[in-house]
Short mmCIF file of C-alpha atoms and ligand atoms in Angstrom, two decimals:
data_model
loop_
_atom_site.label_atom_id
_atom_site.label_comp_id
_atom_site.label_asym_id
_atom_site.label_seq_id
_atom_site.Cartn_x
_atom_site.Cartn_y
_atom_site.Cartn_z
CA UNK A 1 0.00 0.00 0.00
CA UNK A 2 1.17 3.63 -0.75
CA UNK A 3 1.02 5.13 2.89
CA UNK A 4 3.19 2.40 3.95
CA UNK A 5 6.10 2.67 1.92
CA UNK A 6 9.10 4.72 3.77
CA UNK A 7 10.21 6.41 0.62
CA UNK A 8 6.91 8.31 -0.01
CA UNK A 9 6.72 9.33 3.28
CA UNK A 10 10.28 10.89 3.38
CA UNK A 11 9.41 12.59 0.20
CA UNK A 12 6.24 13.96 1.59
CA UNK A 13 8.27 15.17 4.03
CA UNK A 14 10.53 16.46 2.16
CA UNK A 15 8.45 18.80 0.32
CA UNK A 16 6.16 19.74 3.22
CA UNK A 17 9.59 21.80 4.62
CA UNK A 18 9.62 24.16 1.24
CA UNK A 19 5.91 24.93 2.33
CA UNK A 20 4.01 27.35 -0.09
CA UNK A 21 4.56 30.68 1.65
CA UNK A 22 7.99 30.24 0.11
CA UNK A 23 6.85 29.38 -3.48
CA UNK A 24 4.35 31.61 -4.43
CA UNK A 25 6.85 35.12 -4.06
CA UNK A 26 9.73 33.47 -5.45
CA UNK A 27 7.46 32.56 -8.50
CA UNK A 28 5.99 35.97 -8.92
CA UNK A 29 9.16 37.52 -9.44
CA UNK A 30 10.66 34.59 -11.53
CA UNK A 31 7.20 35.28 -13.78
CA UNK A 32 7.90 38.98 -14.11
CA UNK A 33 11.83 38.42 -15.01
CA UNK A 34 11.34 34.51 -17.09
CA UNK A 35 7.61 34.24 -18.09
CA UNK A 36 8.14 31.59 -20.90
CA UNK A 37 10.48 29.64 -19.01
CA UNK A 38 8.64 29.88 -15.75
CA UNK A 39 5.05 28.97 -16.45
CA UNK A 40 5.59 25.77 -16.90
CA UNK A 41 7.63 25.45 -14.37
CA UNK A 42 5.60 27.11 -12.14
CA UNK A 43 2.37 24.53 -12.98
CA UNK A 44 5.06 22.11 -11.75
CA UNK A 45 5.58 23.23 -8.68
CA UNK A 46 2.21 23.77 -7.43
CA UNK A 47 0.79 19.98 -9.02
CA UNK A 48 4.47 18.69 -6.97
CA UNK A 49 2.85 20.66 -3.75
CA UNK A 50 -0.54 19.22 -4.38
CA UNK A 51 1.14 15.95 -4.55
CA UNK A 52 3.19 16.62 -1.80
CA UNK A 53 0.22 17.31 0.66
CA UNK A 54 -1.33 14.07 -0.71
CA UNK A 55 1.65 11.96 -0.14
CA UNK A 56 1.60 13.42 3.46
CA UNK A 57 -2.19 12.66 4.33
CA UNK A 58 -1.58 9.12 2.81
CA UNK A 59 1.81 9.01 5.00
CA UNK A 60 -0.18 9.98 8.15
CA UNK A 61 -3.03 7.19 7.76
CA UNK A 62 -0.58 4.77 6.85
CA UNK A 63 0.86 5.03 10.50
CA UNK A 64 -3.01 5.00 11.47
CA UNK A 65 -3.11 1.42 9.86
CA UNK A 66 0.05 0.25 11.14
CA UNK A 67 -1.17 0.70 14.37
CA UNK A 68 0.98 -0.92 17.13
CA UNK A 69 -0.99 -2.94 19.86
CA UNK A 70 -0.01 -0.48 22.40
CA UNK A 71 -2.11 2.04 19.92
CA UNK A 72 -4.67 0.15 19.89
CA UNK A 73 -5.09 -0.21 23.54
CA UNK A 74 -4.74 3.54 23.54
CA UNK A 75 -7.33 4.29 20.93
CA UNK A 76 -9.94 1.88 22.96
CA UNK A 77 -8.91 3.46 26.55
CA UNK A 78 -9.86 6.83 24.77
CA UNK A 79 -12.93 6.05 23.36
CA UNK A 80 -14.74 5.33 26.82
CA UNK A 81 -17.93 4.17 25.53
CA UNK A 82 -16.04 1.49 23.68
CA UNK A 83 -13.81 0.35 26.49
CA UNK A 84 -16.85 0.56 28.96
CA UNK A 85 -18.95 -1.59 26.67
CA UNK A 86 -15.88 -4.19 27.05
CA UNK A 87 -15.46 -3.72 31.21
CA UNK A 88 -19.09 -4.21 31.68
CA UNK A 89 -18.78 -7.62 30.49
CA UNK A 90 -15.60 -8.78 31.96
CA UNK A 91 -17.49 -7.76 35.37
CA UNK A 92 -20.52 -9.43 34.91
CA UNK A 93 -18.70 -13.25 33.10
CA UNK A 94 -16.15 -12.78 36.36
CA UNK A 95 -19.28 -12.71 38.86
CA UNK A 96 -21.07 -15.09 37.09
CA UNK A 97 -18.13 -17.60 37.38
CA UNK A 98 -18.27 -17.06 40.77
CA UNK A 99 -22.31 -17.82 41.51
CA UNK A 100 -22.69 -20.20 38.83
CA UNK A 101 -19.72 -22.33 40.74
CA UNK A 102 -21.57 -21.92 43.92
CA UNK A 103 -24.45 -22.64 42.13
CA UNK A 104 -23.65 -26.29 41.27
CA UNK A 105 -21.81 -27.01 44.45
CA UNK A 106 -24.31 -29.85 45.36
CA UNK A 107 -24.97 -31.29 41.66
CA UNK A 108 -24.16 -34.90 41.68
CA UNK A 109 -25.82 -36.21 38.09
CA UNK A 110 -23.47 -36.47 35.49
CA UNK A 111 -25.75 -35.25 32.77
CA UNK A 112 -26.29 -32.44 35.35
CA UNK A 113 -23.25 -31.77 35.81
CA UNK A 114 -21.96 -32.19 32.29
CA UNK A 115 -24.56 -28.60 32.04
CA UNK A 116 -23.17 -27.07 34.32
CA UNK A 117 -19.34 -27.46 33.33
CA UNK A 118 -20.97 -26.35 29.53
CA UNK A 119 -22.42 -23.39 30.41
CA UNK A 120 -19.91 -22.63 33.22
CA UNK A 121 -17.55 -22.29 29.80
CA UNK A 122 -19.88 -19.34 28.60
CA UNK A 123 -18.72 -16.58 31.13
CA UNK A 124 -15.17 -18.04 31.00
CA UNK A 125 -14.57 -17.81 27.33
CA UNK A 126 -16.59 -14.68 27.63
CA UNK A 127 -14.03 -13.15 30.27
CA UNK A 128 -10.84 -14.17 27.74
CA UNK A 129 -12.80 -12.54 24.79
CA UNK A 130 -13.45 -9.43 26.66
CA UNK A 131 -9.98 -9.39 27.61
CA UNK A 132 -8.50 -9.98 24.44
CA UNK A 133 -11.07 -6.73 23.18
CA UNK A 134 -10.14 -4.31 26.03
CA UNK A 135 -5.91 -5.06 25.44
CA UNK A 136 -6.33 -4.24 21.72
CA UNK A 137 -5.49 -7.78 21.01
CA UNK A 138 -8.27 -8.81 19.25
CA UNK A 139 -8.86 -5.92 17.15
CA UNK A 140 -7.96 -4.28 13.68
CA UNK A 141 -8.01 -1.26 11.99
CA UNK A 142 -8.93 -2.73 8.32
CA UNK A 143 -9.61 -1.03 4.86
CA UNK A 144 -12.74 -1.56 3.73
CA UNK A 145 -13.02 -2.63 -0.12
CA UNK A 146 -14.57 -0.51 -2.82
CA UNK A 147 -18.29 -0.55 -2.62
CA UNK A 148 -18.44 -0.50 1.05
CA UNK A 149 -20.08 2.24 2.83
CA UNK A 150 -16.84 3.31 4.43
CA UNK A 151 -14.36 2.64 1.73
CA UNK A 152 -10.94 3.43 2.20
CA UNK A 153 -10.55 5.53 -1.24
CA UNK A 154 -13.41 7.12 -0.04
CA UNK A 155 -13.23 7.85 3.99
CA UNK A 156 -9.22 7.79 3.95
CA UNK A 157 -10.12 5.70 7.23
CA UNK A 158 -9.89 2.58 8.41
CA UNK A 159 -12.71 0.62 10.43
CA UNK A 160 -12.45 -0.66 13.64
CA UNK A 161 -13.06 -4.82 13.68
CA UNK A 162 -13.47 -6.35 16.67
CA UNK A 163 -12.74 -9.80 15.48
CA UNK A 164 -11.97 -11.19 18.56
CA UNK A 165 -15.60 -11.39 19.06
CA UNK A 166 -16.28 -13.85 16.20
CA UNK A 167 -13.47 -15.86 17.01
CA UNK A 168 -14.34 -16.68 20.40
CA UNK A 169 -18.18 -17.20 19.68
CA UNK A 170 -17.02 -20.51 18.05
CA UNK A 171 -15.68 -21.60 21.75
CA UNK A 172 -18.98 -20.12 23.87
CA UNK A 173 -21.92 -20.65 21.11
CA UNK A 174 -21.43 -24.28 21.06
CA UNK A 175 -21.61 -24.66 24.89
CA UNK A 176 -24.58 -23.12 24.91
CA UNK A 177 -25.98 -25.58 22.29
CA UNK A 178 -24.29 -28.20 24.10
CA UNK A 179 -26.06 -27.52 27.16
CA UNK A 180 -29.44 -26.68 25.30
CA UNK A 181 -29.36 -29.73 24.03
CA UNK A 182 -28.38 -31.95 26.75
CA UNK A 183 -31.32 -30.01 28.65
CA UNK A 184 -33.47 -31.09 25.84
CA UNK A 185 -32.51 -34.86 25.98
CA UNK A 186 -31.07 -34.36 21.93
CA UNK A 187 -30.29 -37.53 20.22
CA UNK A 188 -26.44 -37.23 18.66
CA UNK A 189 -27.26 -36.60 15.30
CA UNK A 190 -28.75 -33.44 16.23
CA UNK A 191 -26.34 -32.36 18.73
CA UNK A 192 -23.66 -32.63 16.42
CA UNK A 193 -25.57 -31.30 13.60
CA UNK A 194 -26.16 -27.99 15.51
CA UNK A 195 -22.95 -27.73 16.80
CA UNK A 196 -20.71 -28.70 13.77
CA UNK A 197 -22.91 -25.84 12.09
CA UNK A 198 -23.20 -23.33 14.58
CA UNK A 199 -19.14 -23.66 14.55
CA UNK A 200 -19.47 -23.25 10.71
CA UNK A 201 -21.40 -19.75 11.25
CA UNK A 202 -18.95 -18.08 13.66
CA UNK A 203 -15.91 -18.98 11.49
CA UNK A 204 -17.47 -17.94 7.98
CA UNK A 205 -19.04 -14.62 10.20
CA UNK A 206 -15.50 -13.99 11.19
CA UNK A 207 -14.15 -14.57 7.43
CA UNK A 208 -17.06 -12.07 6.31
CA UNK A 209 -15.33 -9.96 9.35
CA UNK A 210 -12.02 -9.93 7.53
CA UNK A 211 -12.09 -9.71 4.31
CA UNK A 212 -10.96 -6.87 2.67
CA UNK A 213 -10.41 -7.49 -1.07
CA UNK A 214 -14.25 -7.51 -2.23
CA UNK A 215 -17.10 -5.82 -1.23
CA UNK A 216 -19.25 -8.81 -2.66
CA UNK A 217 -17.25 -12.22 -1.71
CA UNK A 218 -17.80 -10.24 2.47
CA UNK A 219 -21.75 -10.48 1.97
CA UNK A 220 -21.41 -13.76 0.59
CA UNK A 221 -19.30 -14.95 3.33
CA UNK A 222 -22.19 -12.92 5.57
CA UNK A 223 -24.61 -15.55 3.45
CA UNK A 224 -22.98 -18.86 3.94
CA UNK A 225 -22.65 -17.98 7.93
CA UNK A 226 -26.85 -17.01 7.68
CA UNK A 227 -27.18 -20.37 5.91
CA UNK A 228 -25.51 -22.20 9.21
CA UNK A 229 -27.29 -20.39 11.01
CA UNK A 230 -31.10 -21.19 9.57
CA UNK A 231 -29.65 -25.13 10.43
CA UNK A 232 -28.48 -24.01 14.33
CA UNK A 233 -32.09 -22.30 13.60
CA UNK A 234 -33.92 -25.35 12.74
CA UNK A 235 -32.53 -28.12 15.19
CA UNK A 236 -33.65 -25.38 17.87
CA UNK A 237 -36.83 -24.12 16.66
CA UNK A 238 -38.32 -27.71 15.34
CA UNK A 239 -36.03 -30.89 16.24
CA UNK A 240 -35.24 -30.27 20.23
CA UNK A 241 -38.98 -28.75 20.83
CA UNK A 242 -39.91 -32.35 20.35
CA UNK A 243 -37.08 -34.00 22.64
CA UNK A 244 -37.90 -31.17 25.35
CA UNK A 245 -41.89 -32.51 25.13
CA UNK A 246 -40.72 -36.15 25.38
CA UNK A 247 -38.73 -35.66 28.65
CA UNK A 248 -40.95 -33.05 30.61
CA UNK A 249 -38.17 -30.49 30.22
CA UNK A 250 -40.59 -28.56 27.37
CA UNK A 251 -41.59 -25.70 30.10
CA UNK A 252 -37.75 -24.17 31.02
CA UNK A 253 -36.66 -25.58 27.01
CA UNK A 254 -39.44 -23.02 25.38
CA UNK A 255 -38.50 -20.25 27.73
CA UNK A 256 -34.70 -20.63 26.70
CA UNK A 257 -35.60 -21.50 23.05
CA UNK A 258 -36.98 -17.86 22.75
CA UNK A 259 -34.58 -16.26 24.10
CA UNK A 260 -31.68 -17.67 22.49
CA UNK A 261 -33.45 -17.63 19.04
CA UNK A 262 -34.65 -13.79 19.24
CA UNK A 263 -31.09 -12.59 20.74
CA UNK A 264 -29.32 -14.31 18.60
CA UNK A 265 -31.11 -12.84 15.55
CA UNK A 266 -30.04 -9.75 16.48
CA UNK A 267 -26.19 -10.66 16.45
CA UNK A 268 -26.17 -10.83 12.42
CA UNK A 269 -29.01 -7.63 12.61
CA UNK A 270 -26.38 -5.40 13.84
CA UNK A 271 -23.31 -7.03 12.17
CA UNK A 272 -25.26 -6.01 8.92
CA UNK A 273 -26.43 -2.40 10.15
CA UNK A 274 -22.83 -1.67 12.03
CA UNK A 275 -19.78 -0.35 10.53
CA UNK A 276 -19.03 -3.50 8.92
CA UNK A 277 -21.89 -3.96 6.85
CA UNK A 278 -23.71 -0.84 5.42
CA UNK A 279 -23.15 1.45 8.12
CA UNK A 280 -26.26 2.74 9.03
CA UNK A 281 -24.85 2.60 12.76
CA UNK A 282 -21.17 4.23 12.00
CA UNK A 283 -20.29 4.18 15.59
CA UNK A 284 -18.37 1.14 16.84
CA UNK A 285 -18.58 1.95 20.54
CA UNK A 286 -22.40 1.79 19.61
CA UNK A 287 -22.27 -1.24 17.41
CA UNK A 288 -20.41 -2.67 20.46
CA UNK A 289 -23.12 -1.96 23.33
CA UNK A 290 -24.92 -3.62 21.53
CA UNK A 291 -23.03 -6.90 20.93
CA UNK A 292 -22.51 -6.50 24.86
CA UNK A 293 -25.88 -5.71 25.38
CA UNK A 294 -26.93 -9.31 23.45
CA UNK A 295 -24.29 -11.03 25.20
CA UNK A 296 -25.73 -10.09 28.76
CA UNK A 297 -28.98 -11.44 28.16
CA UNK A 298 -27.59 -14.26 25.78
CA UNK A 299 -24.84 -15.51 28.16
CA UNK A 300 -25.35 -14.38 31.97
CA UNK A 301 -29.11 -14.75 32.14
CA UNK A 302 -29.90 -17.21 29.73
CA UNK A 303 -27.08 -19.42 32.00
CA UNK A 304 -28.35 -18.08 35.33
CA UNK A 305 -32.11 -19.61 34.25
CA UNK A 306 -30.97 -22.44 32.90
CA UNK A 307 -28.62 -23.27 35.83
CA UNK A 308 -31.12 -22.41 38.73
CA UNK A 309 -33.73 -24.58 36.83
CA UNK A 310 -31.21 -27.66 36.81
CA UNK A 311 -30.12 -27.06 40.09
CA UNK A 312 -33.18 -27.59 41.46
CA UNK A 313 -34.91 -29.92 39.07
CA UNK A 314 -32.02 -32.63 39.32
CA UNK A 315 -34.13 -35.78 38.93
CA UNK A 316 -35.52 -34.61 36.10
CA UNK A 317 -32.35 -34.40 34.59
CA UNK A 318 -31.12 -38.06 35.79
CA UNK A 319 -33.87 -39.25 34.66
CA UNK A 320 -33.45 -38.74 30.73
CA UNK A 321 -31.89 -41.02 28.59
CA UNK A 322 -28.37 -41.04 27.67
CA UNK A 323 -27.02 -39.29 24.25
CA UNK A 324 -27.38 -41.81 21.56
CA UNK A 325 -28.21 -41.86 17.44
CA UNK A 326 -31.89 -42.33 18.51
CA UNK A 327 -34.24 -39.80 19.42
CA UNK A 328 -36.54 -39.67 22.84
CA UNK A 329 -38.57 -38.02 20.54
CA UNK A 330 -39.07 -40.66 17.64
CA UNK A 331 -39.57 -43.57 20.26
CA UNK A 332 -36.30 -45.08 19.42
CA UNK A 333 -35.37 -47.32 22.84
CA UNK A 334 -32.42 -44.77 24.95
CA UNK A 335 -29.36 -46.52 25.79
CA UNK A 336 -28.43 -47.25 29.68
CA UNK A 337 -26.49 -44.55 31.19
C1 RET B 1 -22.61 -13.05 12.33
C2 RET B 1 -22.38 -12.39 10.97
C3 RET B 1 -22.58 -13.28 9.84
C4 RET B 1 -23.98 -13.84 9.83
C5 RET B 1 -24.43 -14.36 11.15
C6 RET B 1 -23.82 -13.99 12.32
C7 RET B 1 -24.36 -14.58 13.57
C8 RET B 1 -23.88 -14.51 14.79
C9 RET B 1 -24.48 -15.05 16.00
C10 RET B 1 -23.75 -14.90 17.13
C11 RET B 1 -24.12 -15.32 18.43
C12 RET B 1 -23.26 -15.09 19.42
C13 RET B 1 -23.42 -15.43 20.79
C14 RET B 1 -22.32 -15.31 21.58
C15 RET B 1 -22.24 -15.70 22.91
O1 RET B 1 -21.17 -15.83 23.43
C16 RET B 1 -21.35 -13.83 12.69
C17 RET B 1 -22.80 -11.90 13.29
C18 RET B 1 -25.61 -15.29 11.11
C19 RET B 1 -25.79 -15.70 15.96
C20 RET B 1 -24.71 -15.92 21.32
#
């Protein structure tokens, strides 16, 4: 890229010390003495000083883009919307640690249990990914492609990506699936189904995230991750609705089904509307509230219900079948613990 090559830079340099105050007398009395001579000339120095300014502006975002992490880190501490957005999380995953672990002190079931240590993983990844967000880590400054709403040619600026996020979804979203679906007594098949392609979602959502060469080939990386998603959306919504019925856990299932479904519609809502998609929000510290804002009710309360419910509703859990190819649902005989 032009900004970051050293060369241009010392050049812009370079000609930013002759400055135009200089120029323009010593031209006006060069035009008086040599007009032929110094017309042209002249056109040539003020296109080189148009240049010059150019090659300076370029210079200056190029050390914008090359930002170190330490800049980073700076750029988030100074934004304090942004950084509190990140805090306010790392607060609430560390106390949830903390209760859920107290929680499940007295949980002896293994299938119990086995819930707990999933969705215990929630706030824990969650606390790492925050961390990784509020050290500058975990985030980019990135160019955004022709076509984009925030273009580089266009702007001159780069966006802020928080990709840390997407990357460590693929670690928490599957423990929540993991532990939805134990809760709903999910044959294997499904299980893995939703998991394999909830993984699929978070890692094509983080390629749509990152690329930077084309505007198109970003929404159709958005597309393949919506296309995992409608499967995540479908096990959920119609295959562990059934197992929930089959093993009396329907009434704290439905609850959590609803939640998790209409939160985590609004996770590819805002990706689209944010800074990385067409911009209609151009803040980041506001696209980021309200990734945080989903998170809290997504991760700390959808895990606090779930966990109080299991906690006291133990021999309920004990008393569904074990994981196997065959479904509670479809009558298939479950396999001895
Ligand atoms: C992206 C963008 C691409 C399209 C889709 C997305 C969906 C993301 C979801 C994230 C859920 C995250 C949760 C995190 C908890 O730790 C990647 C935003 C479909 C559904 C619940």
């Amino acid at each position: 890229m032009l900004g970051k090559h050293p060369d241009i830079r010392r050049s812009g340099y370079a000609f930013g010390i002759i400055g135009v105050d200089t120029l323009v007398p010593i031209c006006i009395i060069l035009v008086r003495t040599h007009p032929f001579i110094i017309y042209p000339l002249l056109s040539n120095c003020i296109m080189l000083e148009a240049i010059a300014g150019d090659v300076a502006t370029v210079a200056q975002f190029g050390t914008f883009l090359e930002m170190t992490q330490p800049e980073i880190f700076e750029a988030v501490q100074d934004d304090a919307l942004l950084n509190a957005s990140f805090w306010v999380n790392i607060a609430l995953a560390g106390l949830s640690i903390l209760l859920f672990v107290y929680m499940g002190r007295n949980v002896e079931d293994p299938r119990a249990q086995l819930i707990f240590v999933a969705t215990l993983m929630v706030p824990l990844v969650s606390i790492s990914s925050y961390t990784g967000l509020v050290s500058g880590l975990t985030i980019s400054f990135l160019e955004m492609p022709a076509g984009h709403a925030l273009a580089f040619e266009e702007t001159g600026e780069a966006v802020l990506t928080m990709w840390g996020r997407y990357l460590t979804w693929a670690l928490s979203t599957p423990m929540i699936l993991l532990a939805l679906g134990l809760l709903a007594g999910s044959n294997l098949t499904d299980l893995f189904t939703a998991i394999v392609a909830d993984i699929g979602m978070c890692v094509t959502g983080l390629a749509a995230a990152l690329t930077v060469s084309s505007h198109g080939l970003r929404w159709f990386w958005y597309f393949i991750s919506c296309m995992f998603f409608l499967v995540v959306l479908y096990v959920l919504l119609v295959k562990w609705p059934e197992d929930a019925q089959a093993n009396g856990t329907n009434e704290i299932f439905d609850t959590l089904k609803i939640l998790t479904v209409v939160m985590w519609l609004g996770y590819p809502i805002f990706w689209a509307l944010g800074a990385e998609g067409i911009a209609i929000i151009e803040s980041v510290a506001i696209t980021s509230w309200a990734y945080s804002g989903l998170d809290i009710v997504a991760k700390y309360i959808f895990a606090f219900l779930l966990l109080n419910w299991v906690a006291s509703n133990e021999s309920i859990i004990a008393d569904m079948p074990s994981l196997s190819s065959g479904s509670a649902a479809t009558g298939a005989a479950p396999a001895d613990d």
